[in-house]
Every structure is written in C-alpha cells, then in structure tokens.
C-alpha cells in the first residue's frame, strides 16, 4: 500500500539484465508527466506527492531485424507499464 508523500524505486531489466539510461515516464491522472532516465543499475526513483493513480511506462527497443507473416521489421519494441494508487 502506498501513501501520498512516499518515494518508490523501480528497476528496469531486460532478459534479467539492468537497462541503463532507459527513459521512464511517470504520469498522474490529471495529465501531469515527468520523464527520467535509469541509472547504471537500471534504477529510477519517484516521489509520490499527490493522492491518486500513477502510471510508469518504459519502452525498450531491441534492434533485431526479422519478419512476421511475410512483413519485414528492423526492431522489436518491448513496453512495460506499472500502475499504483496512493491514499
């Protein structure tokens, strides 16, 4: 359970390894957003100053070409989302 005023730390990993310098976007229900980058350990910290729902999202692009149903692609996008609500 999270409370207004708490701080949280998240760690972004891909295939078990931390992802450094990864952009993470924090959004709050009233359309406020903040963008930060993970540190060398894939970690990022956020303060939770308001009551309500927070959504954190990150997109990691894996530059691995391939094809799907006959259509070629150059990369695969992996998206992770984490949502929490404070009281």
PDB file of C-alpha atoms in Angstrom:
ATOM      1  CA  UNK A   1       0.000   0.000   0.000  1.00  0.00           C
ATOM      2  CA  UNK A   2       1.403   3.389  -0.997  1.00  0.00           C
ATOM      3  CA  UNK A   3       0.708   6.713   0.671  1.00  0.00           C
ATOM      4  CA  UNK A   4       0.915  10.269  -0.592  1.00  0.00           C
ATOM      5  CA  UNK A   5       4.448  11.516   0.097  1.00  0.00           C
ATOM      6  CA  UNK A   6       6.104   8.107  -0.314  1.00  0.00           C
ATOM      7  CA  UNK A   7       9.047   7.551  -2.633  1.00  0.00           C
ATOM      8  CA  UNK A   8       9.434   4.421  -4.716  1.00  0.00           C
ATOM      9  CA  UNK A   9      12.326   2.868  -6.568  1.00  0.00           C
ATOM     10  CA  UNK A  10      11.846   0.808  -9.718  1.00  0.00           C
ATOM     11  CA  UNK A  11      14.397  -1.248 -11.620  1.00  0.00           C
ATOM     12  CA  UNK A  12      14.163  -1.725 -15.368  1.00  0.00           C
ATOM     13  CA  UNK A  13      15.594  -5.003 -16.662  1.00  0.00           C
ATOM     14  CA  UNK A  14      15.589  -6.778 -19.982  1.00  0.00           C
ATOM     15  CA  UNK A  15      16.259 -10.509 -20.082  1.00  0.00           C
ATOM     16  CA  UNK A  16      17.439 -10.342 -16.479  1.00  0.00           C
ATOM     17  CA  UNK A  17      19.959  -7.539 -17.009  1.00  0.00           C
ATOM     18  CA  UNK A  18      19.570  -3.907 -15.854  1.00  0.00           C
ATOM     19  CA  UNK A  19      18.895  -1.356 -18.600  1.00  0.00           C
ATOM     20  CA  UNK A  20      20.946   1.821 -18.050  1.00  0.00           C
ATOM     21  CA  UNK A  21      19.927   5.222 -19.453  1.00  0.00           C
ATOM     22  CA  UNK A  22      16.405   3.955 -20.150  1.00  0.00           C
ATOM     23  CA  UNK A  23      13.678   6.604 -20.371  1.00  0.00           C
ATOM     24  CA  UNK A  24      10.813   6.115 -17.912  1.00  0.00           C
ATOM     25  CA  UNK A  25       7.681   8.292 -17.991  1.00  0.00           C
ATOM     26  CA  UNK A  26       5.619   8.891 -14.856  1.00  0.00           C
ATOM     27  CA  UNK A  27       2.036  10.072 -15.420  1.00  0.00           C
ATOM     28  CA  UNK A  28      -0.643  11.146 -12.974  1.00  0.00           C
ATOM     29  CA  UNK A  29      -4.381  11.187 -13.685  1.00  0.00           C
ATOM     30  CA  UNK A  30      -4.550  14.974 -14.167  1.00  0.00           C
ATOM     31  CA  UNK A  31      -2.249  14.730 -17.224  1.00  0.00           C
ATOM     32  CA  UNK A  32       0.954  15.697 -15.336  1.00  0.00           C
ATOM     33  CA  UNK A  33       4.014  13.776 -16.578  1.00  0.00           C
ATOM     34  CA  UNK A  34       7.677  13.581 -15.689  1.00  0.00           C
ATOM     35  CA  UNK A  35      10.386  11.816 -17.695  1.00  0.00           C
ATOM     36  CA  UNK A  36      13.576  10.466 -16.105  1.00  0.00           C
ATOM     37  CA  UNK A  37      16.338   8.032 -17.046  1.00  0.00           C
ATOM     38  CA  UNK A  38      17.513   4.956 -15.198  1.00  0.00           C
ATOM     39  CA  UNK A  39      20.954   4.917 -13.625  1.00  0.00           C
ATOM     40  CA  UNK A  40      23.710   2.430 -14.487  1.00  0.00           C
ATOM     41  CA  UNK A  41      21.894  -0.234 -12.410  1.00  0.00           C
ATOM     42  CA  UNK A  42      18.606   0.273 -14.257  1.00  0.00           C
ATOM     43  CA  UNK A  43      17.094   2.010 -11.228  1.00  0.00           C
ATOM     44  CA  UNK A  44      14.900   5.092 -11.046  1.00  0.00           C
ATOM     45  CA  UNK A  45      13.254   6.807  -8.060  1.00  0.00           C
ATOM     46  CA  UNK A  46       9.978   8.718  -7.969  1.00  0.00           C
ATOM     47  CA  UNK A  47       8.286  10.786  -5.284  1.00  0.00           C
ATOM     48  CA  UNK A  48       4.513  10.350  -4.986  1.00  0.00           C
ATOM     49  CA  UNK A  49       3.364  13.849  -3.951  1.00  0.00           C
ATOM     50  CA  UNK A  50      -0.345  13.517  -4.802  1.00  0.00           C
ATOM     51  CA  UNK A  51      -3.174  11.178  -3.944  1.00  0.00           C
ATOM     52  CA  UNK A  52      -4.404   9.117  -6.872  1.00  0.00           C
ATOM     53  CA  UNK A  53      -3.248   6.801  -9.634  1.00  0.00           C
ATOM     54  CA  UNK A  54       0.306   6.841 -11.021  1.00  0.00           C
ATOM     55  CA  UNK A  55       1.350   5.111 -14.234  1.00  0.00           C
ATOM     56  CA  UNK A  56       5.004   4.436 -15.104  1.00  0.00           C
ATOM     57  CA  UNK A  57       5.908   3.306 -18.609  1.00  0.00           C
ATOM     58  CA  UNK A  58       9.084   2.477 -20.463  1.00  0.00           C
ATOM     59  CA  UNK A  59       9.757   1.229 -23.989  1.00  0.00           C
ATOM     60  CA  UNK A  60      12.908  -0.721 -24.828  1.00  0.00           C
ATOM     61  CA  UNK A  61      13.793  -1.164 -28.496  1.00  0.00           C
ATOM     62  CA  UNK A  62      15.619  -4.348 -29.388  1.00  0.00           C
ATOM     63  CA  UNK A  63      17.366  -3.752 -32.706  1.00  0.00           C
ATOM     64  CA  UNK A  64      16.846  -7.255 -34.051  1.00  0.00           C
ATOM     65  CA  UNK A  65      15.529  -7.456 -37.626  1.00  0.00           C
ATOM     66  CA  UNK A  66      13.182 -10.190 -38.688  1.00  0.00           C
ATOM     67  CA  UNK A  67       9.843 -10.817 -40.350  1.00  0.00           C
ATOM     68  CA  UNK A  68       6.293 -11.602 -39.306  1.00  0.00           C
ATOM     69  CA  UNK A  69       3.702 -13.004 -41.717  1.00  0.00           C
ATOM     70  CA  UNK A  70       5.951 -12.025 -44.624  1.00  0.00           C
ATOM     71  CA  UNK A  71       6.427  -8.408 -43.441  1.00  0.00           C
ATOM     72  CA  UNK A  72       9.981  -7.369 -42.578  1.00  0.00           C
ATOM     73  CA  UNK A  73      10.800  -5.339 -39.474  1.00  0.00           C
ATOM     74  CA  UNK A  74      14.009  -3.735 -38.200  1.00  0.00           C
ATOM     75  CA  UNK A  75      13.404  -3.816 -34.442  1.00  0.00           C
ATOM     76  CA  UNK A  76      11.147  -5.101 -31.673  1.00  0.00           C
ATOM     77  CA  UNK A  77       9.620  -2.720 -29.112  1.00  0.00           C
ATOM     78  CA  UNK A  78       9.130  -4.040 -25.581  1.00  0.00           C
ATOM     79  CA  UNK A  79       6.805  -1.948 -23.398  1.00  0.00           C
ATOM     80  CA  UNK A  80       6.462  -2.253 -19.623  1.00  0.00           C
ATOM     81  CA  UNK A  81       3.833  -0.470 -17.547  1.00  0.00           C
ATOM     82  CA  UNK A  82       3.471  -0.245 -13.764  1.00  0.00           C
ATOM     83  CA  UNK A  83       0.441   1.315 -12.078  1.00  0.00           C
ATOM     84  CA  UNK A  84      -0.120   2.174  -8.422  1.00  0.00           C
ATOM     85  CA  UNK A  85      -2.599   4.200  -6.397  1.00  0.00           C
ATOM     86  CA  UNK A  86      -1.816   6.270  -3.301  1.00  0.00           C
ATOM     87  CA  UNK A  87      -4.197   7.017  -0.483  1.00  0.00           C
TER      88      UNK A  87
END
